[in-house]
Amino acid sequence: MSNISVFQRIRNPPQPPTLILACSKVFLCIMPIAQIAVGASYLNECPKQPYIPIYLIVVGVFGLLLALLACLPCAQQPKDTPTTPLSQLCTVWNSLSSAFLFCWFITGNVWIYSIYEPNYNKTATDVDPYCDKTLYLFAFWTTTLVYIFLGLFLLGSCCVLFCFYLCGRADPDDNI
């Protein structure tokens, strides 16, 4: 297989089957739904940092909206057709929501990691504010998972780039 065909396949990747696409969309919707459910269930259960449940609800709603928007036809416009106002609107919404989610994620990091590790005991005699253990640990680990996946993505990208570098090098006996 020549380098040209490899690079051509990278530019125009084959589309996965519809069943795989549908399963991946469902999987991507599970986490936002769980974030909304946990945030709503424990809305007033963290006096130590009352914004943590709100953070979970908002990040879940916007994550779910972005996942559902990706299913709409306006988000999957072929490259050779002219852009329509609807597709431009989808692009603007996607960009603005992604920028908001990035800023909201940073804010949530401050709220979650600044109280690590909170008092989990809800007692009337304790003066130290508490935070429900399920709520806090769910918010902590969903946020930490983002960093774990980002690290794995960066590591995988570096490996792919290194492989491209090795495959792209010309042998000394080639007449290039």
JSON list of N, CA and C in Angstrom, two decimals, residues 58-139:
[
{"chain": "A", "resi": 58, "resn": "VAL", "atom": "N", "xyz": [-26.21, 21.59, 34.49]},
{"chain": "A", "resi": 58, "resn": "VAL", "atom": "CA", "xyz": [-25.94, 22.41, 33.30]},
{"chain": "A", "resi": 58, "resn": "VAL", "atom": "C", "xyz": [-25.03, 21.67, 32.31]},
{"chain": "A", "resi": 59, "resn": "VAL", "atom": "N", "xyz": [-23.97, 21.04, 32.81]},
{"chain": "A", "resi": 59, "resn": "VAL", "atom": "CA", "xyz": [-23.07, 20.34, 31.90]},
{"chain": "A", "resi": 59, "resn": "VAL", "atom": "C", "xyz": [-23.78, 19.14, 31.27]},
{"chain": "A", "resi": 60, "resn": "GLY", "atom": "N", "xyz": [-24.70, 18.51, 32.02]},
{"chain": "A", "resi": 60, "resn": "GLY", "atom": "CA", "xyz": [-25.47, 17.41, 31.45]},
{"chain": "A", "resi": 60, "resn": "GLY", "atom": "C", "xyz": [-26.43, 17.87, 30.37]},
{"chain": "A", "resi": 61, "resn": "VAL", "atom": "N", "xyz": [-27.13, 18.98, 30.62]},
{"chain": "A", "resi": 61, "resn": "VAL", "atom": "CA", "xyz": [-28.09, 19.49, 29.62]},
{"chain": "A", "resi": 61, "resn": "VAL", "atom": "C", "xyz": [-27.36, 19.91, 28.34]},
{"chain": "A", "resi": 62, "resn": "PHE", "atom": "N", "xyz": [-26.27, 20.66, 28.47]},
{"chain": "A", "resi": 62, "resn": "PHE", "atom": "CA", "xyz": [-25.56, 21.11, 27.28]},
{"chain": "A", "resi": 62, "resn": "PHE", "atom": "C", "xyz": [-24.88, 19.95, 26.56]},
{"chain": "A", "resi": 63, "resn": "GLY", "atom": "N", "xyz": [-24.36, 18.98, 27.30]},
{"chain": "A", "resi": 63, "resn": "GLY", "atom": "CA", "xyz": [-23.76, 17.80, 26.68]},
{"chain": "A", "resi": 63, "resn": "GLY", "atom": "C", "xyz": [-24.79, 17.00, 25.91]},
{"chain": "A", "resi": 64, "resn": "LEU", "atom": "N", "xyz": [-25.98, 16.87, 26.48]},
{"chain": "A", "resi": 64, "resn": "LEU", "atom": "CA", "xyz": [-27.06, 16.16, 25.81]},
{"chain": "A", "resi": 64, "resn": "LEU", "atom": "C", "xyz": [-27.53, 16.91, 24.56]},
{"chain": "A", "resi": 65, "resn": "LEU", "atom": "N", "xyz": [-27.63, 18.23, 24.66]},
{"chain": "A", "resi": 65, "resn": "LEU", "atom": "CA", "xyz": [-28.02, 19.02, 23.48]},
{"chain": "A", "resi": 65, "resn": "LEU", "atom": "C", "xyz": [-27.00, 18.91, 22.36]},
{"chain": "A", "resi": 66, "resn": "LEU", "atom": "N", "xyz": [-25.72, 18.93, 22.70]},
{"chain": "A", "resi": 66, "resn": "LEU", "atom": "CA", "xyz": [-24.68, 18.78, 21.66]},
{"chain": "A", "resi": 66, "resn": "LEU", "atom": "C", "xyz": [-24.73, 17.40, 21.03]},
{"chain": "A", "resi": 67, "resn": "ALA", "atom": "N", "xyz": [-24.97, 16.37, 21.84]},
{"chain": "A", "resi": 67, "resn": "ALA", "atom": "CA", "xyz": [-25.05, 15.01, 21.29]},
{"chain": "A", "resi": 67, "resn": "ALA", "atom": "C", "xyz": [-26.26, 14.86, 20.38]},
{"chain": "A", "resi": 68, "resn": "LEU", "atom": "N", "xyz": [-27.39, 15.44, 20.79]},
{"chain": "A", "resi": 68, "resn": "LEU", "atom": "CA", "xyz": [-28.59, 15.35, 19.97]},
{"chain": "A", "resi": 68, "resn": "LEU", "atom": "C", "xyz": [-28.48, 16.20, 18.71]},
{"chain": "A", "resi": 69, "resn": "LEU", "atom": "N", "xyz": [-27.81, 17.33, 18.80]},
{"chain": "A", "resi": 69, "resn": "LEU", "atom": "CA", "xyz": [-27.61, 18.18, 17.63]},
{"chain": "A", "resi": 69, "resn": "LEU", "atom": "C", "xyz": [-26.78, 17.47, 16.57]},
{"chain": "A", "resi": 70, "resn": "ALA", "atom": "N", "xyz": [-25.84, 16.64, 17.00]},
{"chain": "A", "resi": 70, "resn": "ALA", "atom": "CA", "xyz": [-25.01, 15.92, 16.04]},
{"chain": "A", "resi": 70, "resn": "ALA", "atom": "C", "xyz": [-25.82, 14.91, 15.23]},
{"chain": "A", "resi": 71, "resn": "CYS", "atom": "N", "xyz": [-27.00, 14.55, 15.71]},
{"chain": "A", "resi": 71, "resn": "CYS", "atom": "CA", "xyz": [-27.87, 13.61, 14.99]},
{"chain": "A", "resi": 71, "resn": "CYS", "atom": "C", "xyz": [-28.69, 14.29, 13.89]},
{"chain": "A", "resi": 72, "resn": "LEU", "atom": "N", "xyz": [-28.81, 15.61, 13.96]},
{"chain": "A", "resi": 72, "resn": "LEU", "atom": "CA", "xyz": [-29.64, 16.32, 12.99]},
{"chain": "A", "resi": 72, "resn": "LEU", "atom": "C", "xyz": [-28.94, 16.38, 11.63]},
{"chain": "A", "resi": 73, "resn": "PRO", "atom": "N", "xyz": [-29.72, 16.40, 10.56]},
{"chain": "A", "resi": 73, "resn": "PRO", "atom": "CA", "xyz": [-29.13, 16.44, 9.22]},
{"chain": "A", "resi": 73, "resn": "PRO", "atom": "C", "xyz": [-28.29, 17.69, 8.96]},
{"chain": "A", "resi": 74, "resn": "CYS", "atom": "N", "xyz": [-28.63, 18.81, 9.61]},
{"chain": "A", "resi": 74, "resn": "CYS", "atom": "CA", "xyz": [-27.88, 20.04, 9.34]},
{"chain": "A", "resi": 74, "resn": "CYS", "atom": "C", "xyz": [-26.45, 19.93, 9.86]},
{"chain": "A", "resi": 75, "resn": "ALA", "atom": "N", "xyz": [-26.19, 19.04, 10.80]},
{"chain": "A", "resi": 75, "resn": "ALA", "atom": "CA", "xyz": [-24.84, 18.89, 11.33]},
{"chain": "A", "resi": 75, "resn": "ALA", "atom": "C", "xyz": [-24.00, 17.96, 10.49]},
{"chain": "A", "resi": 76, "resn": "GLN", "atom": "N", "xyz": [-24.61, 17.27, 9.53]},
{"chain": "A", "resi": 76, "resn": "GLN", "atom": "CA", "xyz": [-23.90, 16.27, 8.72]},
{"chain": "A", "resi": 76, "resn": "GLN", "atom": "C", "xyz": [-23.97, 16.62, 7.24]},
{"chain": "A", "resi": 77, "resn": "GLN", "atom": "N", "xyz": [-23.68, 17.84, 6.91]},
{"chain": "A", "resi": 77, "resn": "GLN", "atom": "CA", "xyz": [-23.77, 18.28, 5.52]},
{"chain": "A", "resi": 77, "resn": "GLN", "atom": "C", "xyz": [-22.55, 17.82, 4.74]},
{"chain": "A", "resi": 78, "resn": "PRO", "atom": "N", "xyz": [-22.74, 17.26, 3.54]},
{"chain": "A", "resi": 78, "resn": "PRO", "atom": "CA", "xyz": [-21.61, 16.86, 2.71]},
{"chain": "A", "resi": 78, "resn": "PRO", "atom": "C", "xyz": [-20.74, 18.06, 2.35]},
{"chain": "A", "resi": 79, "resn": "LYS", "atom": "N", "xyz": [-19.46, 17.77, 2.10]},
{"chain": "A", "resi": 79, "resn": "LYS", "atom": "CA", "xyz": [-18.51, 18.86, 1.87]},
{"chain": "A", "resi": 79, "resn": "LYS", "atom": "C", "xyz": [-18.67, 19.53, 0.50]},
{"chain": "A", "resi": 80, "resn": "ASP", "atom": "N", "xyz": [-19.23, 18.81, -0.46]},
{"chain": "A", "resi": 80, "resn": "ASP", "atom": "CA", "xyz": [-19.31, 19.37, -1.81]},
{"chain": "A", "resi": 80, "resn": "ASP", "atom": "C", "xyz": [-20.58, 20.18, -2.06]},
{"chain": "A", "resi": 81, "resn": "THR", "atom": "N", "xyz": [-21.47, 20.28, -1.09]},
{"chain": "A", "resi": 81, "resn": "THR", "atom": "CA", "xyz": [-22.69, 21.07, -1.26]},
{"chain": "A", "resi": 81, "resn": "THR", "atom": "C", "xyz": [-22.51, 22.44, -0.61]},
{"chain": "A", "resi": 82, "resn": "PRO", "atom": "N", "xyz": [-23.19, 23.46, -1.13]},
{"chain": "A", "resi": 82, "resn": "PRO", "atom": "CA", "xyz": [-23.07, 24.79, -0.52]},
{"chain": "A", "resi": 82, "resn": "PRO", "atom": "C", "xyz": [-23.73, 24.84, 0.86]},
{"chain": "A", "resi": 83, "resn": "THR", "atom": "N", "xyz": [-23.23, 25.73, 1.69]},
{"chain": "A", "resi": 83, "resn": "THR", "atom": "CA", "xyz": [-23.78, 25.84, 3.04]},
{"chain": "A", "resi": 83, "resn": "THR", "atom": "C", "xyz": [-25.13, 26.54, 3.00]},
{"chain": "A", "resi": 84, "resn": "THR", "atom": "N", "xyz": [-26.01, 26.09, 3.85]},
{"chain": "A", "resi": 84, "resn": "THR", "atom": "CA", "xyz": [-27.34, 26.68, 3.96]},
{"chain": "A", "resi": 84, "resn": "THR", "atom": "C", "xyz": [-27.40, 27.49, 5.25]},
{"chain": "A", "resi": 85, "resn": "PRO", "atom": "N", "xyz": [-28.38, 28.39, 5.38]},
{"chain": "A", "resi": 85, "resn": "PRO", "atom": "CA", "xyz": [-28.50, 29.14, 6.63]},
{"chain": "A", "resi": 85, "resn": "PRO", "atom": "C", "xyz": [-28.71, 28.22, 7.85]},
{"chain": "A", "resi": 86, "resn": "LEU", "atom": "N", "xyz": [-29.42, 27.11, 7.65]},
{"chain": "A", "resi": 86, "resn": "LEU", "atom": "CA", "xyz": [-29.63, 26.18, 8.75]},
{"chain": "A", "resi": 86, "resn": "LEU", "atom": "C", "xyz": [-28.32, 25.52, 9.19]},
{"chain": "A", "resi": 87, "resn": "SER", "atom": "N", "xyz": [-27.49, 25.15, 8.23]},
{"chain": "A", "resi": 87, "resn": "SER", "atom": "CA", "xyz": [-26.21, 24.54, 8.60]},
{"chain": "A", "resi": 87, "resn": "SER", "atom": "C", "xyz": [-25.29, 25.57, 9.26]},
{"chain": "A", "resi": 88, "resn": "GLN", "atom": "N", "xyz": [-25.36, 26.82, 8.82]},
{"chain": "A", "resi": 88, "resn": "GLN", "atom": "CA", "xyz": [-24.57, 27.87, 9.47]},
{"chain": "A", "resi": 88, "resn": "GLN", "atom": "C", "xyz": [-25.04, 28.09, 10.90]},
{"chain": "A", "resi": 89, "resn": "LEU", "atom": "N", "xyz": [-26.36, 28.07, 11.10]},
{"chain": "A", "resi": 89, "resn": "LEU", "atom": "CA", "xyz": [-26.91, 28.20, 12.44]},
{"chain": "A", "resi": 89, "resn": "LEU", "atom": "C", "xyz": [-26.45, 27.05, 13.34]},
{"chain": "A", "resi": 90, "resn": "CYS", "atom": "N", "xyz": [-26.46, 25.84, 12.80]},
{"chain": "A", "resi": 90, "resn": "CYS", "atom": "CA", "xyz": [-25.98, 24.68, 13.56]},
{"chain": "A", "resi": 90, "resn": "CYS", "atom": "C", "xyz": [-24.51, 24.83, 13.92]},
{"chain": "A", "resi": 91, "resn": "THR", "atom": "N", "xyz": [-23.71, 25.33, 13.01]},
{"chain": "A", "resi": 91, "resn": "THR", "atom": "CA", "xyz": [-22.29, 25.52, 13.26]},
{"chain": "A", "resi": 91, "resn": "THR", "atom": "C", "xyz": [-22.07, 26.57, 14.34]},
{"chain": "A", "resi": 92, "resn": "VAL", "atom": "N", "xyz": [-22.80, 27.67, 14.26]},
{"chain": "A", "resi": 92, "resn": "VAL", "atom": "CA", "xyz": [-22.67, 28.73, 15.27]},
{"chain": "A", "resi": 92, "resn": "VAL", "atom": "C", "xyz": [-23.11, 28.21, 16.64]},
{"chain": "A", "resi": 93, "resn": "TRP", "atom": "N", "xyz": [-24.24, 27.51, 16.69]},
{"chain": "A", "resi": 93, "resn": "TRP", "atom": "CA", "xyz": [-24.73, 26.96, 17.96]},
{"chain": "A", "resi": 93, "resn": "TRP", "atom": "C", "xyz": [-23.72, 25.97, 18.54]},
{"chain": "A", "resi": 94, "resn": "ASN", "atom": "N", "xyz": [-23.18, 25.11, 17.69]},
{"chain": "A", "resi": 94, "resn": "ASN", "atom": "CA", "xyz": [-22.19, 24.13, 18.13]},
{"chain": "A", "resi": 94, "resn": "ASN", "atom": "C", "xyz": [-20.95, 24.82, 18.69]},
{"chain": "A", "resi": 95, "resn": "SER", "atom": "N", "xyz": [-20.50, 25.86, 18.02]},
{"chain": "A", "resi": 95, "resn": "SER", "atom": "CA", "xyz": [-19.31, 26.57, 18.47]},
{"chain": "A", "resi": 95, "resn": "SER", "atom": "C", "xyz": [-19.55, 27.31, 19.78]},
{"chain": "A", "resi": 96, "resn": "LEU", "atom": "N", "xyz": [-20.67, 28.00, 19.88]},
{"chain": "A", "resi": 96, "resn": "LEU", "atom": "CA", "xyz": [-20.98, 28.74, 21.11]},
{"chain": "A", "resi": 96, "resn": "LEU", "atom": "C", "xyz": [-21.20, 27.79, 22.29]},
{"chain": "A", "resi": 97, "resn": "SER", "atom": "N", "xyz": [-21.91, 26.68, 22.05]},
{"chain": "A", "resi": 97, "resn": "SER", "atom": "CA", "xyz": [-22.12, 25.74, 23.15]},
{"chain": "A", "resi": 97, "resn": "SER", "atom": "C", "xyz": [-20.82, 25.09, 23.59]},
{"chain": "A", "resi": 98, "resn": "SER", "atom": "N", "xyz": [-19.97, 24.78, 22.64]},
{"chain": "A", "resi": 98, "resn": "SER", "atom": "CA", "xyz": [-18.68, 24.17, 23.00]},
{"chain": "A", "resi": 98, "resn": "SER", "atom": "C", "xyz": [-17.82, 25.15, 23.79]},
{"chain": "A", "resi": 99, "resn": "ALA", "atom": "N", "xyz": [-17.82, 26.41, 23.39]},
{"chain": "A", "resi": 99, "resn": "ALA", "atom": "CA", "xyz": [-17.06, 27.42, 24.14]},
{"chain": "A", "resi": 99, "resn": "ALA", "atom": "C", "xyz": [-17.63, 27.60, 25.55]},
{"chain": "A", "resi": 100, "resn": "PHE", "atom": "N", "xyz": [-18.96, 27.63, 25.65]},
{"chain": "A", "resi": 100, "resn": "PHE", "atom": "CA", "xyz": [-19.58, 27.73, 26.97]},
{"chain": "A", "resi": 100, "resn": "PHE", "atom": "C", "xyz": [-19.24, 26.51, 27.83]},
{"chain": "A", "resi": 101, "resn": "LEU", "atom": "N", "xyz": [-19.34, 25.30, 27.24]},
{"chain": "A", "resi": 101, "resn": "LEU", "atom": "CA", "xyz": [-19.04, 24.09, 27.99]},
{"chain": "A", "resi": 101, "resn": "LEU", "atom": "C", "xyz": [-17.58, 24.07, 28.47]},
{"chain": "A", "resi": 102, "resn": "PHE", "atom": "N", "xyz": [-16.68, 24.56, 27.65]},
{"chain": "A", "resi": 102, "resn": "PHE", "atom": "CA", "xyz": [-15.28, 24.63, 28.07]},
{"chain": "A", "resi": 102, "resn": "PHE", "atom": "C", "xyz": [-15.12, 25.54, 29.29]},
{"chain": "A", "resi": 103, "resn": "CYS", "atom": "N", "xyz": [-15.71, 26.73, 29.23]},
{"chain": "A", "resi": 103, "resn": "CYS", "atom": "CA", "xyz": [-15.63, 27.67, 30.36]},
{"chain": "A", "resi": 103, "resn": "CYS", "atom": "C", "xyz": [-16.34, 27.10, 31.59]},
{"chain": "A", "resi": 104, "resn": "TRP", "atom": "N", "xyz": [-17.49, 26.46, 31.38]},
{"chain": "A", "resi": 104, "resn": "TRP", "atom": "CA", "xyz": [-18.24, 25.88, 32.49]},
{"chain": "A", "resi": 104, "resn": "TRP", "atom": "C", "xyz": [-17.46, 24.72, 33.11]},
{"chain": "A", "resi": 105, "resn": "PHE", "atom": "N", "xyz": [-16.74, 23.96, 32.29]},
{"chain": "A", "resi": 105, "resn": "PHE", "atom": "CA", "xyz": [-15.92, 22.86, 32.78]},
{"chain": "A", "resi": 105, "resn": "PHE", "atom": "C", "xyz": [-14.80, 23.40, 33.68]},
{"chain": "A", "resi": 106, "resn": "ILE", "atom": "N", "xyz": [-14.15, 24.47, 33.27]},
{"chain": "A", "resi": 106, "resn": "ILE", "atom": "CA", "xyz": [-13.10, 25.08, 34.09]},
{"chain": "A", "resi": 106, "resn": "ILE", "atom": "C", "xyz": [-13.70, 25.57, 35.42]},
{"chain": "A", "resi": 107, "resn": "THR", "atom": "N", "xyz": [-14.86, 26.20, 35.35]},
{"chain": "A", "resi": 107, "resn": "THR", "atom": "CA", "xyz": [-15.52, 26.66, 36.57]},
{"chain": "A", "resi": 107, "resn": "THR", "atom": "C", "xyz": [-15.87, 25.49, 37.48]},
{"chain": "A", "resi": 108, "resn": "GLY", "atom": "N", "xyz": [-16.40, 24.42, 36.91]},
{"chain": "A", "resi": 108, "resn": "GLY", "atom": "CA", "xyz": [-16.72, 23.24, 37.69]},
{"chain": "A", "resi": 108, "resn": "GLY", "atom": "C", "xyz": [-15.49, 22.62, 38.34]},
{"chain": "A", "resi": 109, "resn": "ASN", "atom": "N", "xyz": [-14.36, 22.66, 37.64]},
{"chain": "A", "resi": 109, "resn": "ASN", "atom": "CA", "xyz": [-13.11, 22.18, 38.22]},
{"chain": "A", "resi": 109, "resn": "ASN", "atom": "C", "xyz": [-12.76, 22.95, 39.48]},
{"chain": "A", "resi": 110, "resn": "VAL", "atom": "N", "xyz": [-12.93, 24.26, 39.43]},
{"chain": "A", "resi": 110, "resn": "VAL", "atom": "CA", "xyz": [-12.63, 25.09, 40.60]},
{"chain": "A", "resi": 110, "resn": "VAL", "atom": "C", "xyz": [-13.56, 24.72, 41.75]},
{"chain": "A", "resi": 111, "resn": "TRP", "atom": "N", "xyz": [-14.85, 24.58, 41.47]},
{"chain": "A", "resi": 111, "resn": "TRP", "atom": "CA", "xyz": [-15.81, 24.25, 42.51]},
{"chain": "A", "resi": 111, "resn": "TRP", "atom": "C", "xyz": [-15.56, 22.87, 43.11]},
{"chain": "A", "resi": 112, "resn": "ILE", "atom": "N", "xyz": [-15.23, 21.90, 42.27]},
{"chain": "A", "resi": 112, "resn": "ILE", "atom": "CA", "xyz": [-15.08, 20.52, 42.74]},
{"chain": "A", "resi": 112, "resn": "ILE", "atom": "C", "xyz": [-13.74, 20.33, 43.45]},
{"chain": "A", "resi": 113, "resn": "TYR", "atom": "N", "xyz": [-12.66, 20.73, 42.80]},
{"chain": "A", "resi": 113, "resn": "TYR", "atom": "CA", "xyz": [-11.34, 20.44, 43.37]},
{"chain": "A", "resi": 113, "resn": "TYR", "atom": "C", "xyz": [-10.98, 21.37, 44.53]},
{"chain": "A", "resi": 114, "resn": "SER", "atom": "N", "xyz": [-11.64, 22.52, 44.64]},
{"chain": "A", "resi": 114, "resn": "SER", "atom": "CA", "xyz": [-11.29, 23.45, 45.73]},
{"chain": "A", "resi": 114, "resn": "SER", "atom": "C", "xyz": [-11.76, 22.96, 47.09]},
{"chain": "A", "resi": 115, "resn": "ILE", "atom": "N", "xyz": [-12.73, 22.05, 47.14]},
{"chain": "A", "resi": 115, "resn": "ILE", "atom": "CA", "xyz": [-13.20, 21.56, 48.45]},
{"chain": "A", "resi": 115, "resn": "ILE", "atom": "C", "xyz": [-12.77, 20.12, 48.69]},
{"chain": "A", "resi": 116, "resn": "TYR", "atom": "N", "xyz": [-11.83, 19.62, 47.91]},
{"chain": "A", "resi": 116, "resn": "TYR", "atom": "CA", "xyz": [-11.39, 18.23, 48.07]},
{"chain": "A", "resi": 116, "resn": "TYR", "atom": "C", "xyz": [-10.75, 18.04, 49.43]},
{"chain": "A", "resi": 117, "resn": "GLU", "atom": "N", "xyz": [-11.03, 17.13, 50.12]},
{"chain": "A", "resi": 117, "resn": "GLU", "atom": "CA", "xyz": [-12.10, 16.17, 50.21]},
{"chain": "A", "resi": 117, "resn": "GLU", "atom": "C", "xyz": [-13.04, 16.70, 51.27]},
{"chain": "A", "resi": 118, "resn": "PRO", "atom": "N", "xyz": [-14.31, 16.88, 50.95]},
{"chain": "A", "resi": 118, "resn": "PRO", "atom": "CA", "xyz": [-15.23, 17.52, 51.90]},
{"chain": "A", "resi": 118, "resn": "PRO", "atom": "C", "xyz": [-15.67, 16.58, 53.03]},
{"chain": "A", "resi": 119, "resn": "ASN", "atom": "N", "xyz": [-16.32, 17.18, 54.00]},
{"chain": "A", "resi": 119, "resn": "ASN", "atom": "CA", "xyz": [-16.95, 16.42, 55.07]},
{"chain": "A", "resi": 119, "resn": "ASN", "atom": "C", "xyz": [-18.20, 15.76, 54.48]},
{"chain": "A", "resi": 120, "resn": "TYR", "atom": "N", "xyz": [-18.30, 14.43, 54.57]},
{"chain": "A", "resi": 120, "resn": "TYR", "atom": "CA", "xyz": [-19.44, 13.72, 54.01]},
{"chain": "A", "resi": 120, "resn": "TYR", "atom": "C", "xyz": [-20.55, 13.50, 55.03]},
{"chain": "A", "resi": 121, "resn": "ASN", "atom": "N", "xyz": [-20.29, 13.79, 56.30]},
{"chain": "A", "resi": 121, "resn": "ASN", "atom": "CA", "xyz": [-21.28, 13.50, 57.35]},
{"chain": "A", "resi": 121, "resn": "ASN", "atom": "C", "xyz": [-22.25, 14.65, 57.52]},
{"chain": "A", "resi": 122, "resn": "LYS", "atom": "N", "xyz": [-23.53, 14.32, 57.41]},
{"chain": "A", "resi": 122, "resn": "LYS", "atom": "CA", "xyz": [-24.58, 15.31, 57.60]},
{"chain": "A", "resi": 122, "resn": "LYS", "atom": "C", "xyz": [-25.08, 15.17, 59.04]},
{"chain": "A", "resi": 123, "resn": "THR", "atom": "N", "xyz": [-24.50, 15.97, 59.92]},
{"chain": "A", "resi": 123, "resn": "THR", "atom": "CA", "xyz": [-24.92, 15.93, 61.32]},
{"chain": "A", "resi": 123, "resn": "THR", "atom": "C", "xyz": [-25.33, 17.33, 61.76]},
{"chain": "A", "resi": 124, "resn": "ALA", "atom": "N", "xyz": [-26.29, 17.38, 62.66]},
{"chain": "A", "resi": 124, "resn": "ALA", "atom": "CA", "xyz": [-26.78, 18.68, 63.13]},
{"chain": "A", "resi": 124, "resn": "ALA", "atom": "C", "xyz": [-25.79, 19.34, 64.08]},
{"chain": "A", "resi": 125, "resn": "THR", "atom": "N", "xyz": [-24.92, 18.55, 64.71]},
{"chain": "A", "resi": 125, "resn": "THR", "atom": "CA", "xyz": [-23.98, 19.13, 65.69]},
{"chain": "A", "resi": 125, "resn": "THR", "atom": "C", "xyz": [-22.70, 19.63, 65.06]},
{"chain": "A", "resi": 126, "resn": "ASP", "atom": "N", "xyz": [-22.39, 19.18, 63.86]},
{"chain": "A", "resi": 126, "resn": "ASP", "atom": "CA", "xyz": [-21.14, 19.60, 63.21]},
{"chain": "A", "resi": 126, "resn": "ASP", "atom": "C", "xyz": [-21.32, 20.96, 62.54]},
{"chain": "A", "resi": 127, "resn": "VAL", "atom": "N", "xyz": [-20.39, 21.86, 62.81]},
{"chain": "A", "resi": 127, "resn": "VAL", "atom": "CA", "xyz": [-20.47, 23.20, 62.22]},
{"chain": "A", "resi": 127, "resn": "VAL", "atom": "C", "xyz": [-19.90, 23.24, 60.80]},
{"chain": "A", "resi": 128, "resn": "ASP", "atom": "N", "xyz": [-19.02, 22.30, 60.48]},
{"chain": "A", "resi": 128, "resn": "ASP", "atom": "CA", "xyz": [-18.40, 22.25, 59.15]},
{"chain": "A", "resi": 128, "resn": "ASP", "atom": "C", "xyz": [-19.43, 21.82, 58.12]},
{"chain": "A", "resi": 129, "resn": "PRO", "atom": "N", "xyz": [-19.65, 22.62, 57.07]},
{"chain": "A", "resi": 129, "resn": "PRO", "atom": "CA", "xyz": [-20.63, 22.22, 56.05]},
{"chain": "A", "resi": 129, "resn": "PRO", "atom": "C", "xyz": [-20.20, 20.91, 55.38]},
{"chain": "A", "resi": 130, "resn": "TYR", "atom": "N", "xyz": [-21.18, 20.14, 54.97]},
{"chain": "A", "resi": 130, "resn": "TYR", "atom": "CA", "xyz": [-20.93, 18.84, 54.37]},
{"chain": "A", "resi": 130, "resn": "TYR", "atom": "C", "xyz": [-21.23, 18.89, 52.87]},
{"chain": "A", "resi": 131, "resn": "CYS", "atom": "N", "xyz": [-20.91, 17.77, 52.22]},
{"chain": "A", "resi": 131, "resn": "CYS", "atom": "CA", "xyz": [-21.31, 17.57, 50.83]},
{"chain": "A", "resi": 131, "resn": "CYS", "atom": "C", "xyz": [-21.63, 16.08, 50.70]},
{"chain": "A", "resi": 132, "resn": "ASP", "atom": "N", "xyz": [-22.77, 15.76, 50.14]},
{"chain": "A", "resi": 132, "resn": "ASP", "atom": "CA", "xyz": [-23.17, 14.37, 50.00]},
{"chain": "A", "resi": 132, "resn": "ASP", "atom": "C", "xyz": [-22.10, 13.59, 49.26]},
{"chain": "A", "resi": 133, "resn": "LYS", "atom": "N", "xyz": [-21.78, 12.41, 49.78]},
{"chain": "A", "resi": 133, "resn": "LYS", "atom": "CA", "xyz": [-20.68, 11.62, 49.23]},
{"chain": "A", "resi": 133, "resn": "LYS", "atom": "C", "xyz": [-20.95, 11.19, 47.79]},
{"chain": "A", "resi": 134, "resn": "THR", "atom": "N", "xyz": [-22.16, 10.73, 47.50]},
{"chain": "A", "resi": 134, "resn": "THR", "atom": "CA", "xyz": [-22.49, 10.29, 46.14]},
{"chain": "A", "resi": 134, "resn": "THR", "atom": "C", "xyz": [-22.37, 11.44, 45.15]},
{"chain": "A", "resi": 135, "resn": "LEU", "atom": "N", "xyz": [-22.93, 12.59, 45.52]},
{"chain": "A", "resi": 135, "resn": "LEU", "atom": "CA", "xyz": [-22.87, 13.76, 44.65]},
{"chain": "A", "resi": 135, "resn": "LEU", "atom": "C", "xyz": [-21.43, 14.18, 44.39]},
{"chain": "A", "resi": 136, "resn": "TYR", "atom": "N", "xyz": [-20.66, 14.32, 45.46]},
{"chain": "A", "resi": 136, "resn": "TYR", "atom": "CA", "xyz": [-19.29, 14.83, 45.30]},
{"chain": "A", "resi": 136, "resn": "TYR", "atom": "C", "xyz": [-18.43, 13.85, 44.51]},
{"chain": "A", "resi": 137, "resn": "LEU", "atom": "N", "xyz": [-18.48, 12.57, 44.86]},
{"chain": "A", "resi": 137, "resn": "LEU", "atom": "CA", "xyz": [-17.63, 11.60, 44.17]},
{"chain": "A", "resi": 137, "resn": "LEU", "atom": "C", "xyz": [-18.04, 11.43, 42.71]},
{"chain": "A", "resi": 138, "resn": "PHE", "atom": "N", "xyz": [-19.35, 11.53, 42.41]},
{"chain": "A", "resi": 138, "resn": "PHE", "atom": "CA", "xyz": [-19.78, 11.47, 41.02]},
{"chain": "A", "resi": 138, "resn": "PHE", "atom": "C", "xyz": [-19.23, 12.66, 40.24]},
{"chain": "A", "resi": 139, "resn": "ALA", "atom": "N", "xyz": [-19.36, 13.86, 40.80]},
{"chain": "A", "resi": 139, "resn": "ALA", "atom": "CA", "xyz": [-18.85, 15.06, 40.12]},
{"chain": "A", "resi": 139, "resn": "ALA", "atom": "C", "xyz": [-17.32, 14.98, 39.99]}
]
